[in-house]
mmCIF file of N, CA and C in Angstrom:
data_model
loop_
_atom_site.group_PDB
_atom_site.id
_atom_site.type_symbol
_atom_site.label_atom_id
_atom_site.label_comp_id
_atom_site.label_asym_id
_atom_site.label_seq_id
_atom_site.Cartn_x
_atom_site.Cartn_y
_atom_site.Cartn_z
ATOM 1 N N MET A 90 -5.546 35.592 -4.693
ATOM 2 C CA MET A 90 -5.366 34.423 -3.860
ATOM 3 C C MET A 90 -5.889 33.229 -4.644
ATOM 4 N N GLY A 91 -5.204 32.175 -4.643
ATOM 5 C CA GLY A 91 -5.648 31.012 -5.385
ATOM 6 C C GLY A 91 -5.383 29.777 -4.581
ATOM 7 N N GLY A 92 -5.190 28.715 -5.301
ATOM 8 C CA GLY A 92 -4.851 27.490 -4.631
ATOM 9 C C GLY A 92 -6.026 26.573 -4.414
ATOM 10 N N SER A 93 -7.229 27.120 -4.434
ATOM 11 C CA SER A 93 -8.365 26.255 -4.178
ATOM 12 C C SER A 93 -8.772 25.501 -5.440
ATOM 13 N N GLY A 94 -8.438 26.044 -6.594
ATOM 14 C CA GLY A 94 -8.758 25.365 -7.836
ATOM 15 C C GLY A 94 -10.236 25.375 -8.149
ATOM 16 N N SER A 95 -10.992 26.233 -7.518
ATOM 17 C CA SER A 95 -12.434 26.266 -7.703
ATOM 18 C C SER A 95 -12.791 26.918 -9.028
ATOM 19 N N THR A 96 -13.768 26.346 -9.710
ATOM 20 C CA THR A 96 -14.264 26.931 -10.944
ATOM 21 C C THR A 96 -15.724 27.328 -10.769
ATOM 22 N N ARG A 97 -16.110 27.637 -9.559
ATOM 23 C CA ARG A 97 -17.484 28.002 -9.243
ATOM 24 C C ARG A 97 -17.844 29.310 -9.932
ATOM 25 N N ARG A 98 -19.025 29.383 -10.502
ATOM 26 C CA ARG A 98 -19.480 30.583 -11.186
ATOM 27 C C ARG A 98 -20.264 31.454 -10.214
ATOM 28 N N VAL A 99 -19.930 32.727 -10.181
ATOM 29 C CA VAL A 99 -20.604 33.691 -9.322
ATOM 30 C C VAL A 99 -21.272 34.711 -10.223
ATOM 31 N N THR A 100 -22.555 34.973 -9.967
ATOM 32 C CA THR A 100 -23.262 35.974 -10.761
ATOM 33 C C THR A 100 -23.874 37.020 -9.852
ATOM 34 N N PHE A 101 -23.960 38.253 -10.353
ATOM 35 C CA PHE A 101 -24.586 39.358 -9.648
ATOM 36 C C PHE A 101 -25.804 39.782 -10.448
ATOM 37 N N GLU A 102 -26.941 39.870 -9.799
ATOM 38 C CA GLU A 102 -28.168 40.302 -10.455
ATOM 39 C C GLU A 102 -28.915 41.251 -9.539
ATOM 40 N N ALA A 103 -29.683 42.156 -10.130
ATOM 41 C CA ALA A 103 -30.545 43.032 -9.338
ATOM 42 C C ALA A 103 -31.879 42.328 -9.153
ATOM 43 N N ASP A 104 -32.509 42.559 -8.001
ATOM 44 C CA ASP A 104 -33.821 41.955 -7.787
ATOM 45 C C ASP A 104 -34.861 42.710 -8.605
ATOM 46 N N GLU A 105 -36.141 42.301 -8.505
ATOM 47 C CA GLU A 105 -37.190 42.886 -9.326
ATOM 48 C C GLU A 105 -37.404 44.373 -9.065
ATOM 49 N N ASN A 106 -37.097 44.851 -7.879
ATOM 50 C CA ASN A 106 -37.252 46.269 -7.567
ATOM 51 C C ASN A 106 -35.966 47.056 -7.792
ATOM 52 N N GLU A 107 -34.898 46.384 -8.174
ATOM 53 C CA GLU A 107 -33.604 46.984 -8.444
ATOM 54 C C GLU A 107 -33.047 47.738 -7.230
ATOM 55 N N ASN A 108 -33.395 47.291 -6.011
ATOM 56 C CA ASN A 108 -32.851 47.981 -4.845
ATOM 57 C C ASN A 108 -31.902 47.111 -4.031
ATOM 58 N N ILE A 109 -31.706 45.867 -4.419
ATOM 59 C CA ILE A 109 -30.687 45.032 -3.804
ATOM 60 C C ILE A 109 -30.008 44.220 -4.898
ATOM 61 N N THR A 110 -28.814 43.752 -4.593
ATOM 62 C CA THR A 110 -28.086 42.903 -5.532
ATOM 63 C C THR A 110 -28.174 41.475 -5.044
ATOM 64 N N VAL A 111 -28.531 40.572 -5.933
ATOM 65 C CA VAL A 111 -28.619 39.155 -5.616
ATOM 66 C C VAL A 111 -27.330 38.503 -6.103
ATOM 67 N N VAL A 112 -26.671 37.801 -5.202
ATOM 68 C CA VAL A 112 -25.433 37.122 -5.548
ATOM 69 C C VAL A 112 -25.730 35.634 -5.563
ATOM 70 N N LYS A 113 -25.455 35.009 -6.684
ATOM 71 C CA LYS A 113 -25.707 33.576 -6.805
ATOM 72 C C LYS A 113 -24.390 32.829 -6.876
ATOM 73 N N GLY A 114 -24.361 31.651 -6.257
ATOM 74 C CA GLY A 114 -23.181 30.798 -6.344
ATOM 75 C C GLY A 114 -22.155 31.040 -5.258
ATOM 76 N N VAL A 115 -22.515 31.822 -4.236
ATOM 77 C CA VAL A 115 -21.576 32.113 -3.158
ATOM 78 C C VAL A 115 -22.216 31.744 -1.841
ATOM 79 N N ARG A 116 -21.485 30.996 -1.035
ATOM 80 C CA ARG A 116 -21.956 30.636 0.294
ATOM 81 C C ARG A 116 -21.213 31.500 1.307
ATOM 82 N N LEU A 117 -21.937 32.304 2.087
ATOM 83 C CA LEU A 117 -21.317 33.202 3.056
ATOM 84 C C LEU A 117 -21.753 32.829 4.462
ATOM 85 N N SER A 118 -20.829 32.952 5.413
ATOM 86 C CA SER A 118 -21.154 32.678 6.809
ATOM 87 C C SER A 118 -21.919 33.865 7.389
ATOM 88 N N ASP A 119 -22.568 33.651 8.532
ATOM 89 C CA ASP A 119 -23.304 34.731 9.186
ATOM 90 C C ASP A 119 -22.391 35.885 9.552
ATOM 91 N N SER A 120 -21.163 35.574 9.997
ATOM 92 C CA SER A 120 -20.247 36.649 10.379
ATOM 93 C C SER A 120 -19.873 37.500 9.173
ATOM 94 N N VAL A 121 -19.729 36.884 8.012
ATOM 95 C CA VAL A 121 -19.416 37.640 6.801
ATOM 96 C C VAL A 121 -20.585 38.546 6.438
ATOM 97 N N ILE A 122 -21.794 38.025 6.497
ATOM 98 C CA ILE A 122 -22.977 38.821 6.183
ATOM 99 C C ILE A 122 -23.113 39.978 7.157
ATOM 100 N N ASP A 123 -22.876 39.724 8.454
ATOM 101 C CA ASP A 123 -22.949 40.802 9.451
ATOM 102 C C ASP A 123 -21.924 41.891 9.163
ATOM 103 N N ARG A 124 -20.698 41.492 8.792
ATOM 104 C CA ARG A 124 -19.669 42.490 8.486
ATOM 105 C C ARG A 124 -20.040 43.286 7.247
ATOM 106 N N MET A 125 -20.688 42.659 6.280
ATOM 107 C CA MET A 125 -21.082 43.355 5.060
ATOM 108 C C MET A 125 -22.178 44.382 5.350
ATOM 109 N N LYS A 126 -22.983 44.140 6.370
ATOM 110 C CA LYS A 126 -24.058 45.069 6.710
ATOM 111 C C LYS A 126 -23.525 46.324 7.392
ATOM 112 N N GLU A 127 -22.340 46.224 8.003
ATOM 113 C CA GLU A 127 -21.768 47.364 8.701
ATOM 114 C C GLU A 127 -21.193 48.352 7.698
ATOM 115 N N PRO A 128 -21.263 49.644 8.037
ATOM 116 C CA PRO A 128 -20.664 50.632 7.131
ATOM 117 C C PRO A 128 -19.150 50.458 7.097
ATOM 118 N N SER A 129 -18.567 50.629 5.911
ATOM 119 C CA SER A 129 -17.133 50.415 5.775
ATOM 120 C C SER A 129 -16.324 51.599 6.294
ATOM 121 N N SER A 130 -16.877 52.795 6.248
ATOM 122 C CA SER A 130 -16.210 53.950 6.843
ATOM 123 C C SER A 130 -17.276 54.927 7.307
ATOM 124 N N PRO A 131 -16.982 55.750 8.305
ATOM 125 C CA PRO A 131 -18.022 56.566 8.912
ATOM 126 C C PRO A 131 -18.806 57.432 7.970
ATOM 127 N N GLY A 132 -18.637 58.042 7.009
ATOM 128 C CA GLY A 132 -19.555 58.914 6.272
ATOM 129 C C GLY A 132 -20.068 58.338 4.990
ATOM 130 N N ARG A 133 -19.664 57.146 4.593
ATOM 131 C CA ARG A 133 -20.060 56.646 3.274
ATOM 132 C C ARG A 133 -21.419 55.993 3.258
ATOM 133 N N GLN A 134 -21.801 55.369 4.327
ATOM 134 C CA GLN A 134 -23.073 54.659 4.338
ATOM 135 C C GLN A 134 -23.633 54.745 5.740
ATOM 136 N N HIS A 135 -24.909 55.048 5.844
ATOM 137 C CA HIS A 135 -25.542 55.147 7.153
ATOM 138 C C HIS A 135 -26.291 53.859 7.432
ATOM 139 N N ARG A 136 -26.118 53.345 8.633
ATOM 140 C CA ARG A 136 -26.790 52.108 9.026
ATOM 141 C C ARG A 136 -28.298 52.298 8.927
ATOM 142 N N GLY A 137 -28.941 51.351 8.303
ATOM 143 C CA GLY A 137 -30.388 51.373 8.206
ATOM 144 C C GLY A 137 -30.910 52.192 7.038
ATOM 145 N N SER A 138 -30.044 52.804 6.247
ATOM 146 C CA SER A 138 -30.533 53.627 5.144
ATOM 147 C C SER A 138 -31.078 52.757 4.020
ATOM 148 N N GLY A 139 -30.580 51.539 3.887
ATOM 149 C CA GLY A 139 -31.080 50.633 2.858
ATOM 150 C C GLY A 139 -30.501 50.902 1.488
ATOM 151 N N VAL A 140 -29.691 51.938 1.320
ATOM 152 C CA VAL A 140 -29.114 52.273 0.028
ATOM 153 C C VAL A 140 -27.701 51.721 -0.026
ATOM 154 N N VAL A 141 -27.472 50.819 -0.984
ATOM 155 C CA VAL A 141 -26.157 50.227 -1.140
ATOM 156 C C VAL A 141 -25.771 50.316 -2.606
ATOM 157 N N ASN A 142 -24.635 50.888 -2.863
ATOM 158 C CA ASN A 142 -24.116 51.005 -4.212
ATOM 159 C C ASN A 142 -23.725 49.615 -4.709
ATOM 160 N N ASP A 143 -24.166 49.263 -5.920
ATOM 161 C CA ASP A 143 -23.854 47.936 -6.474
ATOM 162 C C ASP A 143 -22.358 47.684 -6.559
ATOM 163 N N GLU A 144 -21.615 48.679 -7.010
ATOM 164 C CA GLU A 144 -20.170 48.503 -7.125
ATOM 165 C C GLU A 144 -19.534 48.314 -5.757
ATOM 166 N N GLU A 145 -20.014 49.081 -4.782
ATOM 167 C CA GLU A 145 -19.495 48.952 -3.417
ATOM 168 C C GLU A 145 -19.797 47.558 -2.875
ATOM 169 N N LEU A 146 -21.007 47.079 -3.114
ATOM 170 C CA LEU A 146 -21.394 45.744 -2.642
ATOM 171 C C LEU A 146 -20.539 44.674 -3.307
ATOM 172 N N LYS A 147 -20.344 44.790 -4.606
ATOM 173 C CA LYS A 147 -19.505 43.822 -5.326
ATOM 174 C C LYS A 147 -18.078 43.840 -4.773
ATOM 175 N N LYS A 148 -17.573 45.057 -4.508
ATOM 176 C CA LYS A 148 -16.225 45.190 -3.968
ATOM 177 C C LYS A 148 -16.133 44.544 -2.598
ATOM 178 N N ARG A 149 -17.124 44.793 -1.749
ATOM 179 C CA ARG A 149 -17.113 44.224 -0.400
ATOM 180 C C ARG A 149 -17.241 42.705 -0.442
ATOM 181 N N ILE A 150 -18.075 42.198 -1.332
ATOM 182 C CA ILE A 150 -18.211 40.742 -1.469
ATOM 183 C C ILE A 150 -16.895 40.136 -1.935
ATOM 184 N N ALA A 151 -16.257 40.776 -2.908
ATOM 185 C CA ALA A 151 -14.968 40.273 -3.402
ATOM 186 C C ALA A 151 -13.926 40.286 -2.288
ATOM 187 N N GLU A 152 -13.919 41.357 -1.491
ATOM 188 C CA GLU A 152 -12.976 41.428 -0.371
ATOM 189 C C GLU A 152 -13.241 40.323 0.643
ATOM 190 N N GLU A 153 -14.519 40.113 0.970
ATOM 191 C CA GLU A 153 -14.867 39.065 1.937
ATOM 192 C C GLU A 153 -14.521 37.683 1.393
ATOM 193 N N LEU A 154 -14.762 37.462 0.100
ATOM 194 C CA LEU A 154 -14.398 36.174 -0.504
ATOM 195 C C LEU A 154 -12.888 35.969 -0.465
ATOM 196 N N ALA A 155 -12.133 37.032 -0.729
ATOM 197 C CA ALA A 155 -10.667 36.923 -0.683
ATOM 198 C C ALA A 155 -10.208 36.609 0.737
ATOM 199 N N LEU A 156 -10.829 37.249 1.737
ATOM 200 C CA LEU A 156 -10.465 36.967 3.129
ATOM 201 C C LEU A 156 -10.806 35.528 3.505
ATOM 202 N N GLU A 157 -11.987 35.059 3.103
ATOM 203 C CA GLU A 157 -12.377 33.673 3.387
ATOM 204 C C GLU A 157 -11.428 32.691 2.714
ATOM 205 N N ARG A 158 -11.073 32.966 1.464
ATOM 206 C CA ARG A 158 -10.160 32.084 0.727
ATOM 207 C C ARG A 158 -8.787 32.066 1.407
ATOM 208 N N ALA A 159 -8.314 33.235 1.841
ATOM 209 C CA ALA A 159 -7.018 33.308 2.529
ATOM 210 C C ALA A 159 -7.067 32.520 3.836
ATOM 211 N N ARG A 160 -8.179 32.616 4.556
ATOM 212 C CA ARG A 160 -8.330 31.871 5.811
ATOM 213 C C ARG A 160 -8.317 30.373 5.547
ATOM 214 N N ARG A 161 -9.046 29.936 4.524
ATOM 215 C CA ARG A 161 -9.067 28.503 4.189
ATOM 216 C C ARG A 161 -7.688 28.022 3.753
ATOM 217 N N ASP A 162 -6.998 28.835 2.936
ATOM 218 C CA ASP A 162 -5.649 28.464 2.497
ATOM 219 C C ASP A 162 -4.701 28.358 3.689
ATOM 220 N N SER A 163 -4.826 29.292 4.634
ATOM 221 C CA SER A 163 -3.987 29.268 5.826
ATOM 222 C C SER A 163 -4.263 28.018 6.659
ATOM 223 N N GLU A 164 -5.544 27.683 6.811
ATOM 224 C CA GLU A 164 -5.895 26.479 7.568
ATOM 225 C C GLU A 164 -5.387 25.221 6.869
ATOM 226 N N ALA A 165 -5.485 25.190 5.555
ATOM 227 C CA ALA A 165 -4.992 24.037 4.806
ATOM 228 C C ALA A 165 -3.481 23.905 4.966
ATOM 229 N N GLN A 166 -2.786 25.036 4.942
ATOM 230 C CA GLN A 166 -1.332 24.999 5.127
ATOM 231 C C GLN A 166 -0.984 24.494 6.524
ATOM 232 N N LYS A 167 -1.726 24.933 7.540
ATOM 233 C CA LYS A 167 -1.484 24.455 8.901
ATOM 234 C C LYS A 167 -1.706 22.949 8.987
ATOM 235 N N ARG A 168 -2.763 22.449 8.337
ATOM 236 C CA ARG A 168 -3.027 21.004 8.352
ATOM 237 C C ARG A 168 -1.889 20.239 7.681
ATOM 238 N N ARG A 169 -1.383 20.775 6.547
ATOM 239 C CA ARG A 169 -0.270 20.106 5.863
ATOM 240 C C ARG A 169 0.973 20.077 6.744
ATOM 241 N N LEU A 170 1.283 21.207 7.371
ATOM 242 C CA LEU A 170 2.456 21.261 8.240
ATOM 243 C C LEU A 170 2.300 20.326 9.432
ATOM 244 N N PHE A 171 1.111 20.291 10.004
ATOM 245 C CA PHE A 171 0.847 19.397 11.126
ATOM 246 C C PHE A 171 0.977 17.946 10.683
ATOM 247 N N GLY A 172 0.492 17.641 9.485
ATOM 248 C CA GLY A 172 0.621 16.286 8.952
ATOM 249 C C GLY A 172 2.078 15.886 8.770
ATOM 250 N N LYS A 173 2.889 16.821 8.270
ATOM 251 C CA LYS A 173 4.325 16.545 8.115
ATOM 252 C C LYS A 173 4.975 16.314 9.472
ATOM 253 N N LEU A 174 4.591 17.121 10.452
ATOM 254 C CA LEU A 174 5.132 16.963 11.802
ATOM 255 C C LEU A 174 4.765 15.588 12.367
ATOM 256 N N LEU A 175 3.513 15.195 12.200
ATOM 257 C CA LEU A 175 3.083 13.880 12.689
ATOM 258 C C LEU A 175 3.826 12.753 11.975
ATOM 259 N N GLU A 176 4.053 12.900 10.676
ATOM 260 C CA GLU A 176 4.775 11.873 9.916
ATOM 261 C C GLU A 176 6.212 11.746 10.427
ATOM 262 N N ARG A 177 6.866 12.873 10.677
ATOM 263 C CA ARG A 177 8.235 12.829 11.212
ATOM 264 C C ARG A 177 8.256 12.188 12.596
ATOM 265 N N GLU A 178 7.278 12.510 13.412
ATOM 266 C CA GLU A 178 7.197 11.922 14.750
ATOM 267 C C GLU A 178 6.986 10.404 14.661
ATOM 268 N N ARG A 179 6.148 9.964 13.720
ATOM 269 C CA ARG A 179 5.906 8.532 13.526
ATOM 270 C C ARG A 179 7.189 7.828 13.097
ATOM 271 N N ILE A 180 7.922 8.431 12.170
ATOM 272 C CA ILE A 180 9.180 7.837 11.700
ATOM 273 C C ILE A 180 10.181 7.746 12.849
ATOM 274 N N SER A 181 10.283 8.810 13.620
ATOM 275 C CA SER A 181 11.200 8.815 14.761
ATOM 276 C C SER A 181 10.822 7.736 15.778
ATOM 277 N N SER A 182 9.535 7.608 16.068
ATOM 278 C CA SER A 182 9.071 6.583 17.010
ATOM 279 C C SER A 182 9.382 5.182 16.501
ATOM 280 N N ASN A 183 9.176 4.961 15.204
ATOM 281 C CA ASN A 183 9.490 3.656 14.623
ATOM 282 C C ASN A 183 10.979 3.349 14.728
ATOM 283 N N GLU A 184 11.825 4.365 14.512
ATOM 284 C CA GLU A 184 13.275 4.155 14.624
ATOM 285 C C GLU A 184 13.655 3.787 16.059
ATOM 286 N N HIS A 185 13.076 4.495 17.036
ATOM 287 C CA HIS A 185 13.366 4.188 18.443
ATOM 288 C C HIS A 185 12.889 2.782 18.797
ATOM 289 N N LEU A 186 11.725 2.428 18.303
ATOM 290 C CA LEU A 186 11.184 1.092 18.571
ATOM 291 C C LEU A 186 12.077 0.019 17.952
ATOM 292 N N THR A 187 12.511 0.246 16.730
ATOM 293 C CA THR A 187 13.390 -0.719 16.056
ATOM 294 C C THR A 187 14.700 -0.882 16.828
ATOM 295 N N ARG A 188 15.281 0.226 17.273
ATOM 296 C CA ARG A 188 16.513 0.135 18.059
ATOM 297 C C ARG A 188 16.291 -0.640 19.351
ATOM 298 N N ALA A 189 15.185 -0.382 20.029
ATOM 299 C CA ALA A 189 14.884 -1.092 21.280
ATOM 300 C C ALA A 189 14.725 -2.585 21.027
ATOM 301 N N ILE A 190 14.069 -2.944 19.951
ATOM 302 C CA ILE A 190 13.889 -4.363 19.615
ATOM 303 C C ILE A 190 15.245 -5.013 19.332
ATOM 304 N N LEU A 191 16.096 -4.332 18.578
ATOM 305 C CA LEU A 191 17.423 -4.877 18.274
ATOM 306 C C LEU A 191 18.258 -5.038 19.541
ATOM 307 N N ARG A 192 18.209 -4.056 20.445
ATOM 308 C CA ARG A 192 18.938 -4.181 21.715
ATOM 309 C C ARG A 192 18.413 -5.372 22.509
ATOM 310 N N GLU A 193 17.120 -5.552 22.539
ATOM 311 C CA GLU A 193 16.510 -6.653 23.297
ATOM 312 C C GLU A 193 16.906 -7.997 22.686
ATOM 313 N N ARG A 194 16.906 -8.062 21.365
ATOM 314 C CA ARG A 194 17.320 -9.309 20.708
ATOM 315 C C ARG A 194 18.786 -9.626 21.005
ATOM 316 N N ALA A 195 19.634 -8.608 20.960
ATOM 317 C CA ALA A 195 21.064 -8.808 21.246
ATOM 318 C C ALA A 195 21.253 -9.287 22.681
ATOM 319 N N ALA A 196 20.525 -8.686 23.632
ATOM 320 C CA ALA A 196 20.635 -9.096 25.037
ATOM 321 C C ALA A 196 20.143 -10.522 25.212
ATOM 322 N N THR A 197 19.061 -10.867 24.532
ATOM 323 C CA THR A 197 18.521 -12.230 24.619
ATOM 324 C C THR A 197 19.514 -13.236 24.048
ATOM 325 N N GLU A 198 20.108 -12.895 22.921
ATOM 326 C CA GLU A 198 21.099 -13.788 22.303
ATOM 327 C C GLU A 198 22.316 -13.952 23.216
ATOM 328 N N GLU A 199 22.748 -12.861 23.838
ATOM 329 C CA GLU A 199 23.892 -12.927 24.757
ATOM 330 C C GLU A 199 23.555 -13.828 25.947
ATOM 331 N N GLU A 200 22.359 -13.692 26.487
ATOM 332 C CA GLU A 200 21.945 -14.544 27.608
ATOM 333 C C GLU A 200 21.859 -16.002 27.174
ATOM 334 N N ARG A 201 21.393 -16.272 25.969
ATOM 335 C CA ARG A 201 21.298 -17.653 25.467
ATOM 336 C C ARG A 201 22.693 -18.260 25.350
ATOM 337 N N GLN A 202 23.658 -17.482 24.844
ATOM 338 C CA GLN A 202 25.026 -17.981 24.704
ATOM 339 C C GLN A 202 25.660 -18.249 26.077
ATOM 340 N N LYS A 203 25.399 -17.381 27.052
ATOM 341 C CA LYS A 203 25.903 -17.608 28.399
ATOM 342 C C LYS A 203 25.328 -18.873 28.995
ATOM 343 N N ALA A 204 24.043 -19.099 28.738
ATOM 344 C CA ALA A 204 23.382 -20.296 29.282
ATOM 345 C C ALA A 204 23.972 -21.552 28.657
ATOM 346 N N GLN A 205 24.340 -21.491 27.391
ATOM 347 C CA GLN A 205 24.935 -22.649 26.738
ATOM 348 C C GLN A 205 26.320 -22.963 27.301
ATOM 349 N N ARG A 206 27.084 -21.935 27.677
ATOM 350 C CA ARG A 206 28.412 -22.133 28.214
ATOM 351 C C ARG A 206 28.369 -22.855 29.540
ATOM 352 N N PHE A 207 27.361 -22.604 30.336
ATOM 353 C CA PHE A 207 27.292 -23.226 31.661
ATOM 354 C C PHE A 207 26.613 -24.525 31.527
#
């Protein structure tokens, strides 16, 4: 997934006790962190065991980052489409307004000519 153009550097390091992985350069929401704490399938990891495979953690972080990026890309696409819709609506409104002004001017001119005849 791309499109964001981000060149942010992400690093993975083990802490001083080598029992957790420290991820630097990534901002995660609380919901993402909560989902990462849950076991991915029933027999692979037990809740509260505290043992997390580094590769599994990296994989889960990459998956969560891909999901977040896809969500942001989807939201950006919706904003662009909404912006296009608003622009078309503005153009249409301007056309209707211009037509109404022209009709009003024509009616005014017709009334002025009638007044001159009498």
